[in-house]
């Protein structure tokens, strides 16, 4: 039933379940048993999200005889990998602008590797028969303010100079012919560099592919300690230990077992809403026949997409940080953000008045100061890690898995020779400076959004030293 005529858009949240929509699928697989006792292996992968799953799978693809174990503290795909928006992007640098600002000399190579990585994901989905609603429809960055139109035109020119012919600028009429909203002024369509998918089904499909290759997976098995053991490593779990020649860490927003990595990561919370299925009339009112992913161009931006069963996922905007960081279940929900998102949704799509939201949820993002992943090793090269994907991990984690395996092999590859791989972002300062800095940055970003995009002295200083903040 629609909410009462004339009522606040917040009434659309009345029946929303506080759980990630993707994880309510009845096809959710049963968890594998926990590890009890001791295990030995060639490679231990810690973390059962995309980062860990891709690492385990590619390790077996490279060497089917390699003995691989993967452990997950809860269930496969339950964290970021099962609660994100399902935008699988080719970009390894969080967009062309961020890439040009940080690695201008190697951005063409990074773009090439990013497209190859997305191609490899598409091939893996087909090869392993992963039913995850994969649609390579691209993504449109949208201008909702006049100044953003000029920014998108500039971005289109930068893409053309890099030889990236997959980007197309859309004027207001062209954009609204794709997706109709009175708030849309222009768009930049990356036609081939982003796929839409069901994120939980991708994780579950990767799990099944790993099991098919003989990877031993233990769920509800949290890694509680990491230490050198002879010529290898030992990882302690609640009911046992695992002895491995090499360890790959795919724990991302969670505190790293390599403590010196922790200052580089800040867990921030992002939230999303899912609507009920749209009727044929509601679909006709908004268009969206090409089913692209969408995001607006504000600092505090929204991302939104249409699902395989014609629901709309609407997320983003707020960046919620709790003093001291930490990843806790009670941080997953933020009613003030849900209310804000609901109001913004109906401002974007007033023709959908009366539509209800069925699910509302949040989760942690592993943010780093350069907005894109960083890499490294520890314990004399026997441990590798990748973290800091800052919201683009659906696609980039596969590239990160390749990097971790390259680093563990000790081989020089085109990936390990990249400046992006050889360098790290600046660490975040300790509390209370971290909390204060993030608060000032968020206030400044909001101010820029309401003042024609003009960045104040604080944001300019953060840009200059390479300390940013993005969701």
Short mmCIF file of C-alpha atoms in Angstrom, two decimals:
data_model
loop_
_atom_site.label_atom_id
_atom_site.label_comp_id
_atom_site.label_asym_id
_atom_site.label_seq_id
_atom_site.Cartn_x
_atom_site.Cartn_y
_atom_site.Cartn_z
CA UNK A 1 0.00 0.00 0.00
CA UNK A 2 1.24 3.52 -0.69
CA UNK A 3 1.74 5.75 2.31
CA UNK A 4 -0.98 8.34 3.03
CA UNK A 5 -1.36 11.05 0.39
CA UNK A 6 0.57 14.17 1.34
CA UNK A 7 2.59 12.37 4.01
CA UNK A 8 6.33 12.80 4.38
CA UNK A 9 8.57 10.64 2.16
CA UNK A 10 9.89 9.16 5.40
CA UNK A 11 6.65 7.16 5.60
CA UNK A 12 8.10 5.06 2.77
CA UNK A 13 10.48 3.59 5.37
CA UNK A 14 7.73 2.26 7.61
CA UNK A 15 8.11 -1.38 6.57
CA UNK A 16 11.79 -1.41 5.65
CA UNK A 17 13.68 -4.39 7.06
CA UNK A 18 16.97 -3.44 8.76
CA UNK A 19 19.04 -5.95 6.84
CA UNK A 20 20.98 -5.99 3.54
CA UNK A 21 18.59 -6.84 0.73
CA UNK A 22 21.11 -9.07 -1.07
CA UNK A 23 21.68 -11.27 1.98
CA UNK A 24 17.97 -12.12 2.38
CA UNK A 25 18.08 -14.30 -0.73
CA UNK A 26 16.78 -17.81 0.11
CA UNK A 27 19.58 -19.17 -2.10
CA UNK A 28 22.13 -18.05 0.49
CA UNK A 29 24.44 -21.05 0.95
CA UNK A 30 24.89 -22.87 4.23
CA UNK A 31 28.09 -21.90 6.01
CA UNK A 32 31.02 -24.30 6.01
CA UNK A 33 32.01 -25.73 9.44
CA UNK A 34 34.49 -23.87 11.63
CA UNK A 35 38.09 -25.03 11.95
CA UNK A 36 38.69 -27.27 14.95
CA UNK A 37 42.26 -28.39 15.52
CA UNK A 38 45.36 -27.65 13.48
CA UNK A 39 45.80 -27.35 9.71
CA UNK A 40 48.76 -26.97 7.37
CA UNK A 41 48.78 -25.52 3.86
CA UNK A 42 50.86 -23.74 1.28
CA UNK A 43 48.72 -20.59 1.26
CA UNK A 44 46.35 -19.34 3.94
CA UNK A 45 43.89 -16.65 2.91
CA UNK A 46 42.34 -14.64 5.75
CA UNK A 47 38.97 -13.10 4.88
CA UNK A 48 35.98 -14.45 2.99
CA UNK A 49 35.00 -11.37 1.01
CA UNK A 50 35.95 -10.61 -2.57
CA UNK A 51 39.59 -9.93 -1.70
CA UNK A 52 40.11 -13.33 -0.08
CA UNK A 53 37.92 -15.28 -2.50
CA UNK A 54 39.67 -13.93 -5.60
CA UNK A 55 43.06 -14.61 -4.00
CA UNK A 56 42.21 -18.23 -3.23
CA UNK A 57 40.65 -18.81 -6.66
CA UNK A 58 43.45 -17.24 -8.69
CA UNK A 59 46.06 -19.07 -6.62
CA UNK A 60 44.46 -22.35 -7.67
CA UNK A 61 44.09 -21.20 -11.27
CA UNK A 62 47.82 -20.44 -11.35
CA UNK A 63 48.75 -23.73 -9.68
CA UNK A 64 45.99 -26.31 -9.17
CA UNK A 65 48.35 -28.34 -6.95
CA UNK A 66 48.78 -25.50 -4.48
CA UNK A 67 47.25 -26.33 -1.12
CA UNK A 68 45.00 -23.40 -0.18
CA UNK A 69 42.95 -22.76 2.95
CA UNK A 70 40.58 -19.80 3.43
CA UNK A 71 39.14 -18.74 6.77
CA UNK A 72 36.31 -16.29 7.40
CA UNK A 73 35.32 -14.88 10.78
CA UNK A 74 31.59 -14.97 10.07
CA UNK A 75 30.10 -16.19 6.74
CA UNK A 76 31.29 -15.75 3.18
CA UNK A 77 30.20 -12.39 1.80
CA UNK A 78 28.43 -11.17 4.94
CA UNK A 79 30.38 -7.88 5.25
CA UNK A 80 31.14 -5.32 2.52
CA UNK A 81 31.04 -7.95 -0.24
CA UNK A 82 27.41 -8.77 0.47
CA UNK A 83 26.03 -5.33 1.27
CA UNK A 84 27.46 -2.96 -1.36
CA UNK A 85 25.65 -1.43 -4.34
CA UNK A 86 26.88 -3.94 -6.90
CA UNK A 87 28.89 -1.46 -9.00
CA UNK A 88 31.79 -3.44 -10.48
CA UNK A 89 34.11 -0.80 -11.92
CA UNK A 90 37.19 -1.13 -14.09
CA UNK A 91 38.85 1.85 -12.41
CA UNK A 92 41.69 0.94 -10.06
CA UNK A 93 42.25 4.57 -9.03
CA UNK A 94 38.79 5.71 -7.92
CA UNK A 95 38.24 7.54 -11.18
CA UNK A 96 40.30 9.34 -13.79
CA UNK A 97 40.59 12.55 -11.76
CA UNK A 98 42.06 10.84 -8.73
CA UNK A 99 44.38 8.80 -10.95
CA UNK A 100 45.67 11.90 -12.76
CA UNK A 101 46.29 13.66 -9.45
CA UNK A 102 48.35 10.79 -8.04
CA UNK A 103 49.87 8.74 -10.89
CA UNK A 104 49.62 10.83 -14.07
CA UNK A 105 52.51 9.05 -15.76
CA UNK A 106 51.12 5.56 -15.39
CA UNK A 107 47.39 6.26 -15.58
CA UNK A 108 47.09 4.92 -19.16
CA UNK A 109 48.63 1.63 -17.97
CA UNK A 110 46.36 1.58 -14.90
CA UNK A 111 43.31 2.13 -17.10
CA UNK A 112 44.45 -0.67 -19.41
CA UNK A 113 44.97 -3.03 -16.48
CA UNK A 114 41.62 -2.01 -15.04
CA UNK A 115 39.73 -2.91 -18.22
CA UNK A 116 41.61 -6.21 -18.44
CA UNK A 117 40.64 -6.88 -14.83
CA UNK A 118 36.95 -6.20 -15.51
CA UNK A 119 37.14 -8.43 -18.59
CA UNK A 120 38.64 -11.18 -16.41
CA UNK A 121 35.78 -10.84 -13.91
CA UNK A 122 33.25 -11.14 -16.73
CA UNK A 123 35.06 -14.22 -18.06
CA UNK A 124 35.17 -15.80 -14.57
CA UNK A 125 31.43 -15.24 -14.13
CA UNK A 126 30.85 -17.12 -17.38
CA UNK A 127 33.51 -19.80 -16.80
CA UNK A 128 32.25 -20.73 -13.35
CA UNK A 129 28.58 -20.23 -14.24
CA UNK A 130 28.09 -17.64 -11.50
CA UNK A 131 24.48 -16.44 -11.54
CA UNK A 132 25.02 -12.90 -10.25
CA UNK A 133 22.93 -10.80 -12.70
CA UNK A 134 26.08 -9.44 -14.38
CA UNK A 135 25.20 -6.57 -16.77
CA UNK A 136 27.99 -4.50 -18.35
CA UNK A 137 25.81 -1.43 -18.81
CA UNK A 138 28.30 1.22 -17.68
CA UNK A 139 27.79 4.11 -15.27
CA UNK A 140 26.70 7.71 -15.72
CA UNK A 141 28.17 10.46 -13.54
CA UNK A 142 25.45 13.08 -13.24
CA UNK A 143 25.56 16.86 -12.86
CA UNK A 144 22.79 18.19 -10.66
CA UNK A 145 24.27 21.70 -10.33
CA UNK A 146 25.35 24.12 -13.10
CA UNK A 147 29.04 24.12 -12.13
CA UNK A 148 29.14 20.31 -12.37
CA UNK A 149 28.23 20.44 -16.08
CA UNK A 150 31.54 22.16 -16.84
CA UNK A 151 33.37 19.66 -14.63
CA UNK A 152 31.90 16.72 -16.55
CA UNK A 153 32.84 18.31 -19.89
CA UNK A 154 36.40 18.70 -18.60
CA UNK A 155 36.42 15.08 -17.44
CA UNK A 156 35.25 13.99 -20.90
CA UNK A 157 38.13 15.91 -22.47
CA UNK A 158 40.63 14.31 -20.07
CA UNK A 159 39.30 10.86 -20.94
CA UNK A 160 39.61 11.62 -24.67
CA UNK A 161 43.21 12.81 -24.23
CA UNK A 162 43.98 9.47 -22.57
CA UNK A 163 42.46 7.65 -25.52
CA UNK A 164 39.49 6.40 -23.53
CA UNK A 165 36.77 6.44 -26.18
CA UNK A 166 34.26 4.64 -23.99
CA UNK A 167 33.23 7.92 -22.30
CA UNK A 168 30.37 9.96 -23.78
CA UNK A 169 29.12 13.35 -22.59
CA UNK A 170 25.32 13.65 -22.40
CA UNK A 171 23.54 16.99 -22.40
CA UNK A 172 20.39 17.42 -20.35
CA UNK A 173 18.02 16.15 -23.03
CA UNK A 174 20.23 13.16 -23.86
CA UNK A 175 20.60 12.27 -20.18
CA UNK A 176 16.89 12.55 -19.42
CA UNK A 177 16.18 10.34 -22.42
CA UNK A 178 18.25 7.68 -20.62
CA UNK A 179 16.88 8.23 -17.10
CA UNK A 180 14.34 10.93 -16.35
CA UNK A 181 14.73 13.15 -13.30
CA UNK A 182 14.00 16.88 -13.00
CA UNK A 183 17.27 17.23 -11.05
CA UNK A 184 19.52 16.01 -13.92
CA UNK A 185 21.46 18.63 -15.95
CA UNK A 186 24.12 16.59 -17.79
CA UNK A 187 25.99 13.31 -17.57
CA UNK A 188 29.19 11.50 -18.46
CA UNK A 189 28.54 7.91 -19.47
CA UNK A 190 31.35 5.39 -19.09
CA UNK A 191 29.74 2.90 -21.44
CA UNK A 192 31.99 -0.13 -20.92
CA UNK A 193 33.95 0.43 -17.71
CA UNK A 194 31.34 -0.60 -15.13
CA UNK A 195 29.10 -3.64 -14.71
CA UNK A 196 26.07 -3.99 -12.47
CA UNK A 197 25.70 -7.21 -10.51
CA UNK A 198 24.22 -8.86 -7.43
CA UNK A 199 27.13 -8.59 -4.97
CA UNK A 200 26.14 -11.41 -2.61
CA UNK A 201 25.58 -13.84 -5.48
CA UNK A 202 29.04 -12.99 -6.83
CA UNK A 203 30.60 -13.81 -3.45
CA UNK A 204 28.65 -17.05 -3.17
CA UNK A 205 29.58 -18.02 -6.71
CA UNK A 206 33.26 -17.39 -6.02
CA UNK A 207 32.96 -19.53 -2.90
CA UNK A 208 31.56 -22.40 -4.96
CA UNK A 209 34.32 -21.98 -7.54
CA UNK A 210 36.95 -22.14 -4.79
CA UNK A 211 35.40 -25.29 -3.32
CA UNK A 212 35.35 -26.83 -6.78
CA UNK A 213 39.08 -26.26 -7.04
CA UNK A 214 39.68 -27.93 -3.69
CA UNK A 215 40.15 -24.85 -1.52
CA UNK A 216 39.37 -25.76 2.09
CA UNK A 217 37.05 -23.09 3.48
CA UNK A 218 36.34 -22.64 7.18
CA UNK A 219 33.64 -20.15 8.13
CA UNK A 220 32.98 -18.76 11.61
CA UNK A 221 36.74 -19.04 12.10
CA UNK A 222 38.25 -15.72 13.13
CA UNK A 223 42.00 -15.15 12.91
CA UNK A 224 43.12 -13.97 16.34
CA UNK A 225 46.89 -13.86 15.92
CA UNK A 226 49.69 -13.99 13.38
CA UNK A 227 53.29 -15.03 14.11
CA UNK A 228 56.36 -16.44 12.39
CA UNK A 229 56.78 -20.19 12.77
CA UNK A 230 60.00 -21.67 11.42
CA UNK A 231 60.15 -20.95 7.67
CA UNK A 232 56.43 -20.12 7.56
CA UNK A 233 53.62 -18.52 9.49
CA UNK A 234 51.16 -19.58 12.16
CA UNK A 235 47.69 -18.09 12.47
CA UNK A 236 45.73 -18.71 15.64
CA UNK A 237 41.96 -19.23 15.54
CA UNK A 238 39.46 -19.81 18.38
CA UNK A 239 39.74 -23.62 18.18
CA UNK A 240 43.07 -24.24 16.52
CA UNK A 241 45.99 -23.02 14.45
CA UNK A 242 46.94 -22.96 10.78
CA UNK A 243 50.55 -23.35 9.68
CA UNK A 244 51.22 -21.95 6.21
CA UNK A 245 54.17 -21.08 4.00
CA UNK A 246 52.43 -17.87 2.95
CA UNK A 247 49.50 -15.79 4.19
CA UNK A 248 47.35 -13.35 2.21
CA UNK A 249 45.29 -10.87 4.23
CA UNK A 250 41.97 -9.76 2.78
CA UNK A 251 40.47 -8.21 5.92
CA UNK A 252 40.13 -4.66 4.54
CA UNK A 253 38.05 -2.54 6.99
CA UNK A 254 38.74 -4.86 9.91
CA UNK A 255 41.91 -4.34 12.00
CA UNK A 256 44.83 -5.87 10.13
CA UNK A 257 46.82 -8.70 11.69
CA UNK A 258 49.85 -6.64 10.61
CA UNK A 259 49.54 -3.84 13.15
CA UNK A 260 51.63 -1.30 11.25
CA UNK A 261 48.97 -1.31 8.51
CA UNK A 262 46.18 -0.14 10.81
CA UNK A 263 46.91 3.64 10.74
CA UNK A 264 46.38 3.64 6.98
CA UNK A 265 42.73 2.56 7.23
CA UNK A 266 39.69 4.37 8.60
CA UNK A 267 36.40 2.42 8.63
CA UNK A 268 33.56 4.71 7.61
CA UNK A 269 29.93 3.70 7.32
CA UNK A 270 27.85 3.93 4.17
CA UNK A 271 24.10 3.25 3.98
CA UNK A 272 21.57 2.25 1.35
CA UNK A 273 17.86 1.76 0.76
CA UNK A 274 16.13 -0.71 -1.54
CA UNK A 275 12.69 -0.06 -2.99
CA UNK A 276 9.92 -2.49 -3.72
CA UNK A 277 9.61 -3.66 -7.32
CA UNK A 278 8.51 -0.98 -9.74
CA UNK A 279 5.36 -1.47 -11.80
CA UNK A 280 5.43 -1.15 -15.59
CA UNK A 281 3.91 2.32 -15.25
CA UNK A 282 6.55 3.43 -12.75
CA UNK A 283 9.33 2.10 -15.00
CA UNK A 284 7.88 3.97 -17.95
CA UNK A 285 7.85 7.18 -15.90
CA UNK A 286 11.62 7.10 -15.35
CA UNK A 287 12.90 5.30 -18.45
CA UNK A 288 16.23 3.67 -17.49
CA UNK A 289 15.91 1.08 -20.26
CA UNK A 290 19.71 0.75 -20.58
CA UNK A 291 20.02 -0.02 -16.84
CA UNK A 292 23.22 1.94 -16.20
CA UNK A 293 24.58 2.59 -12.75
CA UNK A 294 24.19 6.23 -11.73
CA UNK A 295 25.94 8.57 -9.31
CA UNK A 296 25.77 12.31 -8.87
CA UNK A 297 28.78 14.60 -8.80
CA UNK A 298 28.56 16.09 -5.31
CA UNK A 299 31.23 15.50 -2.65
CA UNK A 300 28.45 13.91 -0.61
CA UNK A 301 27.12 11.86 -3.51
CA UNK A 302 24.36 9.36 -4.12
CA UNK A 303 24.84 6.15 -6.07
CA UNK A 304 21.82 4.33 -7.47
CA UNK A 305 21.01 1.47 -9.80
CA UNK A 306 18.17 -0.72 -10.94
CA UNK A 307 18.21 -4.41 -10.02
CA UNK A 308 17.43 -7.48 -12.10
CA UNK A 309 13.91 -7.57 -10.64
CA UNK A 310 13.34 -3.82 -11.19
CA UNK A 311 13.92 -2.41 -7.74
CA UNK A 312 16.00 0.73 -7.17
CA UNK A 313 18.95 0.72 -4.80
CA UNK A 314 19.63 4.24 -3.51
CA UNK A 315 22.67 4.80 -1.30
CA UNK A 316 25.51 7.03 -0.24
CA UNK A 317 25.53 10.73 0.73
CA UNK A 318 26.46 10.58 4.42
CA UNK A 319 29.92 9.44 5.51
CA UNK A 320 29.54 8.24 9.10
CA UNK A 321 32.66 7.93 11.23
CA UNK A 322 32.66 6.96 14.89
CA UNK A 323 35.33 8.20 17.25
CA UNK A 324 38.09 5.62 17.55
CA UNK A 325 37.06 3.78 14.40
CA UNK A 326 36.16 0.16 14.92
CA UNK A 327 33.82 -2.16 13.04
CA UNK A 328 30.76 -3.15 15.06
CA UNK A 329 27.32 -4.47 14.20
CA UNK A 330 25.63 -1.63 16.09
CA UNK A 331 27.25 0.85 13.68
CA UNK A 332 25.49 -0.67 10.66
CA UNK A 333 22.31 1.37 11.07
CA UNK A 334 21.85 5.14 11.11
CA UNK A 335 18.17 6.18 11.00
CA UNK A 336 19.04 9.84 10.41
CA UNK A 337 20.78 8.83 7.19
CA UNK A 338 17.89 6.60 6.11
CA UNK A 339 15.50 9.52 6.57
CA UNK A 340 17.78 11.82 4.56
CA UNK A 341 18.15 9.25 1.77
CA UNK A 342 14.38 8.79 1.55
CA UNK A 343 13.82 12.52 1.16
CA UNK A 344 16.55 12.79 -1.48
CA UNK A 345 15.14 9.82 -3.42
CA UNK A 346 11.76 11.43 -3.94
CA UNK A 347 13.38 14.76 -4.78
CA UNK A 348 15.22 12.94 -7.58
CA UNK A 349 12.22 10.87 -8.69
CA UNK A 350 9.02 12.73 -7.71
CA UNK A 351 7.12 10.64 -10.27
CA UNK A 352 7.62 7.64 -7.98
CA UNK A 353 5.69 9.11 -5.04
CA UNK A 354 4.00 6.28 -3.11
CA UNK A 355 6.81 3.79 -3.68
CA UNK A 356 7.99 2.04 -0.52
CA UNK A 357 11.39 0.91 0.69
CA UNK A 358 11.67 -2.73 1.68
CA UNK A 359 15.20 -2.76 3.13
CA UNK A 360 17.58 -0.30 4.82
CA UNK A 361 21.14 -1.16 5.85
CA UNK A 362 24.71 0.00 6.21
CA UNK A 363 28.24 -1.31 6.40
CA UNK A 364 31.87 -0.36 6.78
CA UNK A 365 34.12 0.85 3.95
CA UNK A 366 37.92 0.55 4.23
CA UNK A 367 38.89 4.13 3.46
CA UNK A 368 42.47 5.25 2.92
CA UNK A 369 43.86 8.72 2.23
CA UNK A 370 44.34 8.16 -1.50
CA UNK A 371 40.91 6.52 -2.07
CA UNK A 372 42.38 3.45 -3.81
CA UNK A 373 44.05 0.27 -2.67
CA UNK A 374 47.57 0.00 -1.30
CA UNK A 375 49.69 -3.12 -0.98
CA UNK A 376 52.62 -4.55 0.92
CA UNK A 377 54.32 -7.48 2.59
CA UNK A 378 55.41 -8.38 6.11
CA UNK A 379 57.35 -11.13 7.87
CA UNK A 380 60.14 -11.29 5.27
CA UNK A 381 57.71 -11.50 2.37
CA UNK A 382 55.70 -14.42 3.73
CA UNK A 383 52.61 -12.26 4.35
CA UNK A 384 50.96 -9.99 1.79
CA UNK A 385 48.09 -7.54 2.22
CA UNK A 386 45.85 -5.30 0.12
CA UNK A 387 43.45 -2.77 1.62
CA UNK A 388 41.98 0.70 1.24
CA UNK A 389 39.64 0.17 -1.72
CA UNK A 390 37.38 3.00 -0.47
CA UNK A 391 34.15 1.76 -2.00
CA UNK A 392 35.47 0.40 -5.31
CA UNK A 393 36.37 -3.07 -4.12
CA UNK A 394 33.82 -5.04 -6.14
CA UNK A 395 36.09 -4.89 -9.15
CA UNK A 396 39.49 -3.79 -7.86
CA UNK A 397 39.82 -6.60 -5.30
CA UNK A 398 40.50 -9.04 -8.11
CA UNK A 399 43.43 -6.89 -9.21
CA UNK A 400 44.53 -6.70 -5.56
CA UNK A 401 44.45 -10.49 -5.34
CA UNK A 402 46.78 -10.70 -8.34
CA UNK A 403 49.13 -8.20 -6.70
CA UNK A 404 49.22 -10.11 -3.40
CA UNK A 405 50.02 -13.36 -5.18
CA UNK A 406 52.73 -11.63 -7.24
CA UNK A 407 54.28 -10.21 -4.06
CA UNK A 408 54.23 -13.58 -2.32
CA UNK A 409 55.90 -15.21 -5.31
CA UNK A 410 58.73 -12.69 -5.18
CA UNK A 411 58.46 -12.16 -8.93
CA UNK A 412 58.66 -8.78 -10.66
CA UNK A 413 55.55 -8.27 -12.78
CA UNK A 414 53.95 -5.34 -14.55
CA UNK A 415 51.73 -5.02 -11.50
CA UNK A 416 54.47 -5.01 -8.85
CA UNK A 417 56.47 -2.45 -10.87
CA UNK A 418 53.64 0.10 -10.71
CA UNK A 419 54.23 3.20 -8.60
CA UNK A 420 50.70 2.68 -7.29
CA UNK A 421 51.74 -0.72 -5.92
CA UNK A 422 55.18 0.35 -4.66
CA UNK A 423 53.94 3.38 -2.69
CA UNK A 424 51.52 3.89 0.18
CA UNK A 425 49.10 6.63 1.16
CA UNK A 426 49.73 8.87 4.11
CA UNK A 427 48.52 7.35 7.39
CA UNK A 428 45.68 8.95 9.25
CA UNK A 429 46.64 10.77 12.47
CA UNK A 430 45.77 9.25 15.87
CA UNK A 431 42.71 10.25 17.86
CA UNK A 432 41.50 12.84 18.67
CA UNK A 433 43.17 14.49 15.67
CA UNK A 434 41.63 11.87 13.35
CA UNK A 435 38.09 12.50 14.56
CA UNK A 436 38.52 16.28 14.43
CA UNK A 437 40.10 16.19 10.99
CA UNK A 438 37.37 14.00 9.54
CA UNK A 439 34.71 16.25 11.06
CA UNK A 440 36.24 19.42 9.60
CA UNK A 441 36.66 17.72 6.23
CA UNK A 442 33.04 16.60 6.12
CA UNK A 443 31.84 20.09 7.06
CA UNK A 444 34.04 21.56 4.34
CA UNK A 445 32.77 19.08 1.74
CA UNK A 446 29.16 19.95 2.58
CA UNK A 447 29.99 23.63 2.30
CA UNK A 448 31.59 23.07 -1.11
CA UNK A 449 28.47 21.25 -2.32
CA UNK A 450 26.32 24.26 -1.38
CA UNK A 451 28.77 26.93 -2.62
CA UNK A 452 29.24 26.05 -6.26
CA UNK A 453 31.91 23.42 -5.61
CA UNK A 454 34.39 25.96 -4.24
CA UNK A 455 36.90 24.22 -1.97
CA UNK A 456 37.92 26.11 1.14
CA UNK A 457 41.47 26.44 2.50
CA UNK A 458 41.12 23.25 4.54
CA UNK A 459 40.20 21.11 1.55
CA UNK A 460 42.92 22.72 -0.57
CA UNK A 461 45.45 21.91 2.16
CA UNK A 462 44.24 18.32 2.36
CA UNK A 463 44.52 18.03 -1.43
CA UNK A 464 48.06 19.39 -1.33
CA UNK A 465 49.35 16.90 1.24
CA UNK A 466 47.43 13.97 -0.19
CA UNK A 467 45.08 13.49 2.75
CA UNK A 468 41.55 13.28 1.49
CA UNK A 469 38.25 11.75 2.46
CA UNK A 470 35.77 10.09 0.16
CA UNK A 471 33.11 7.39 0.24
#
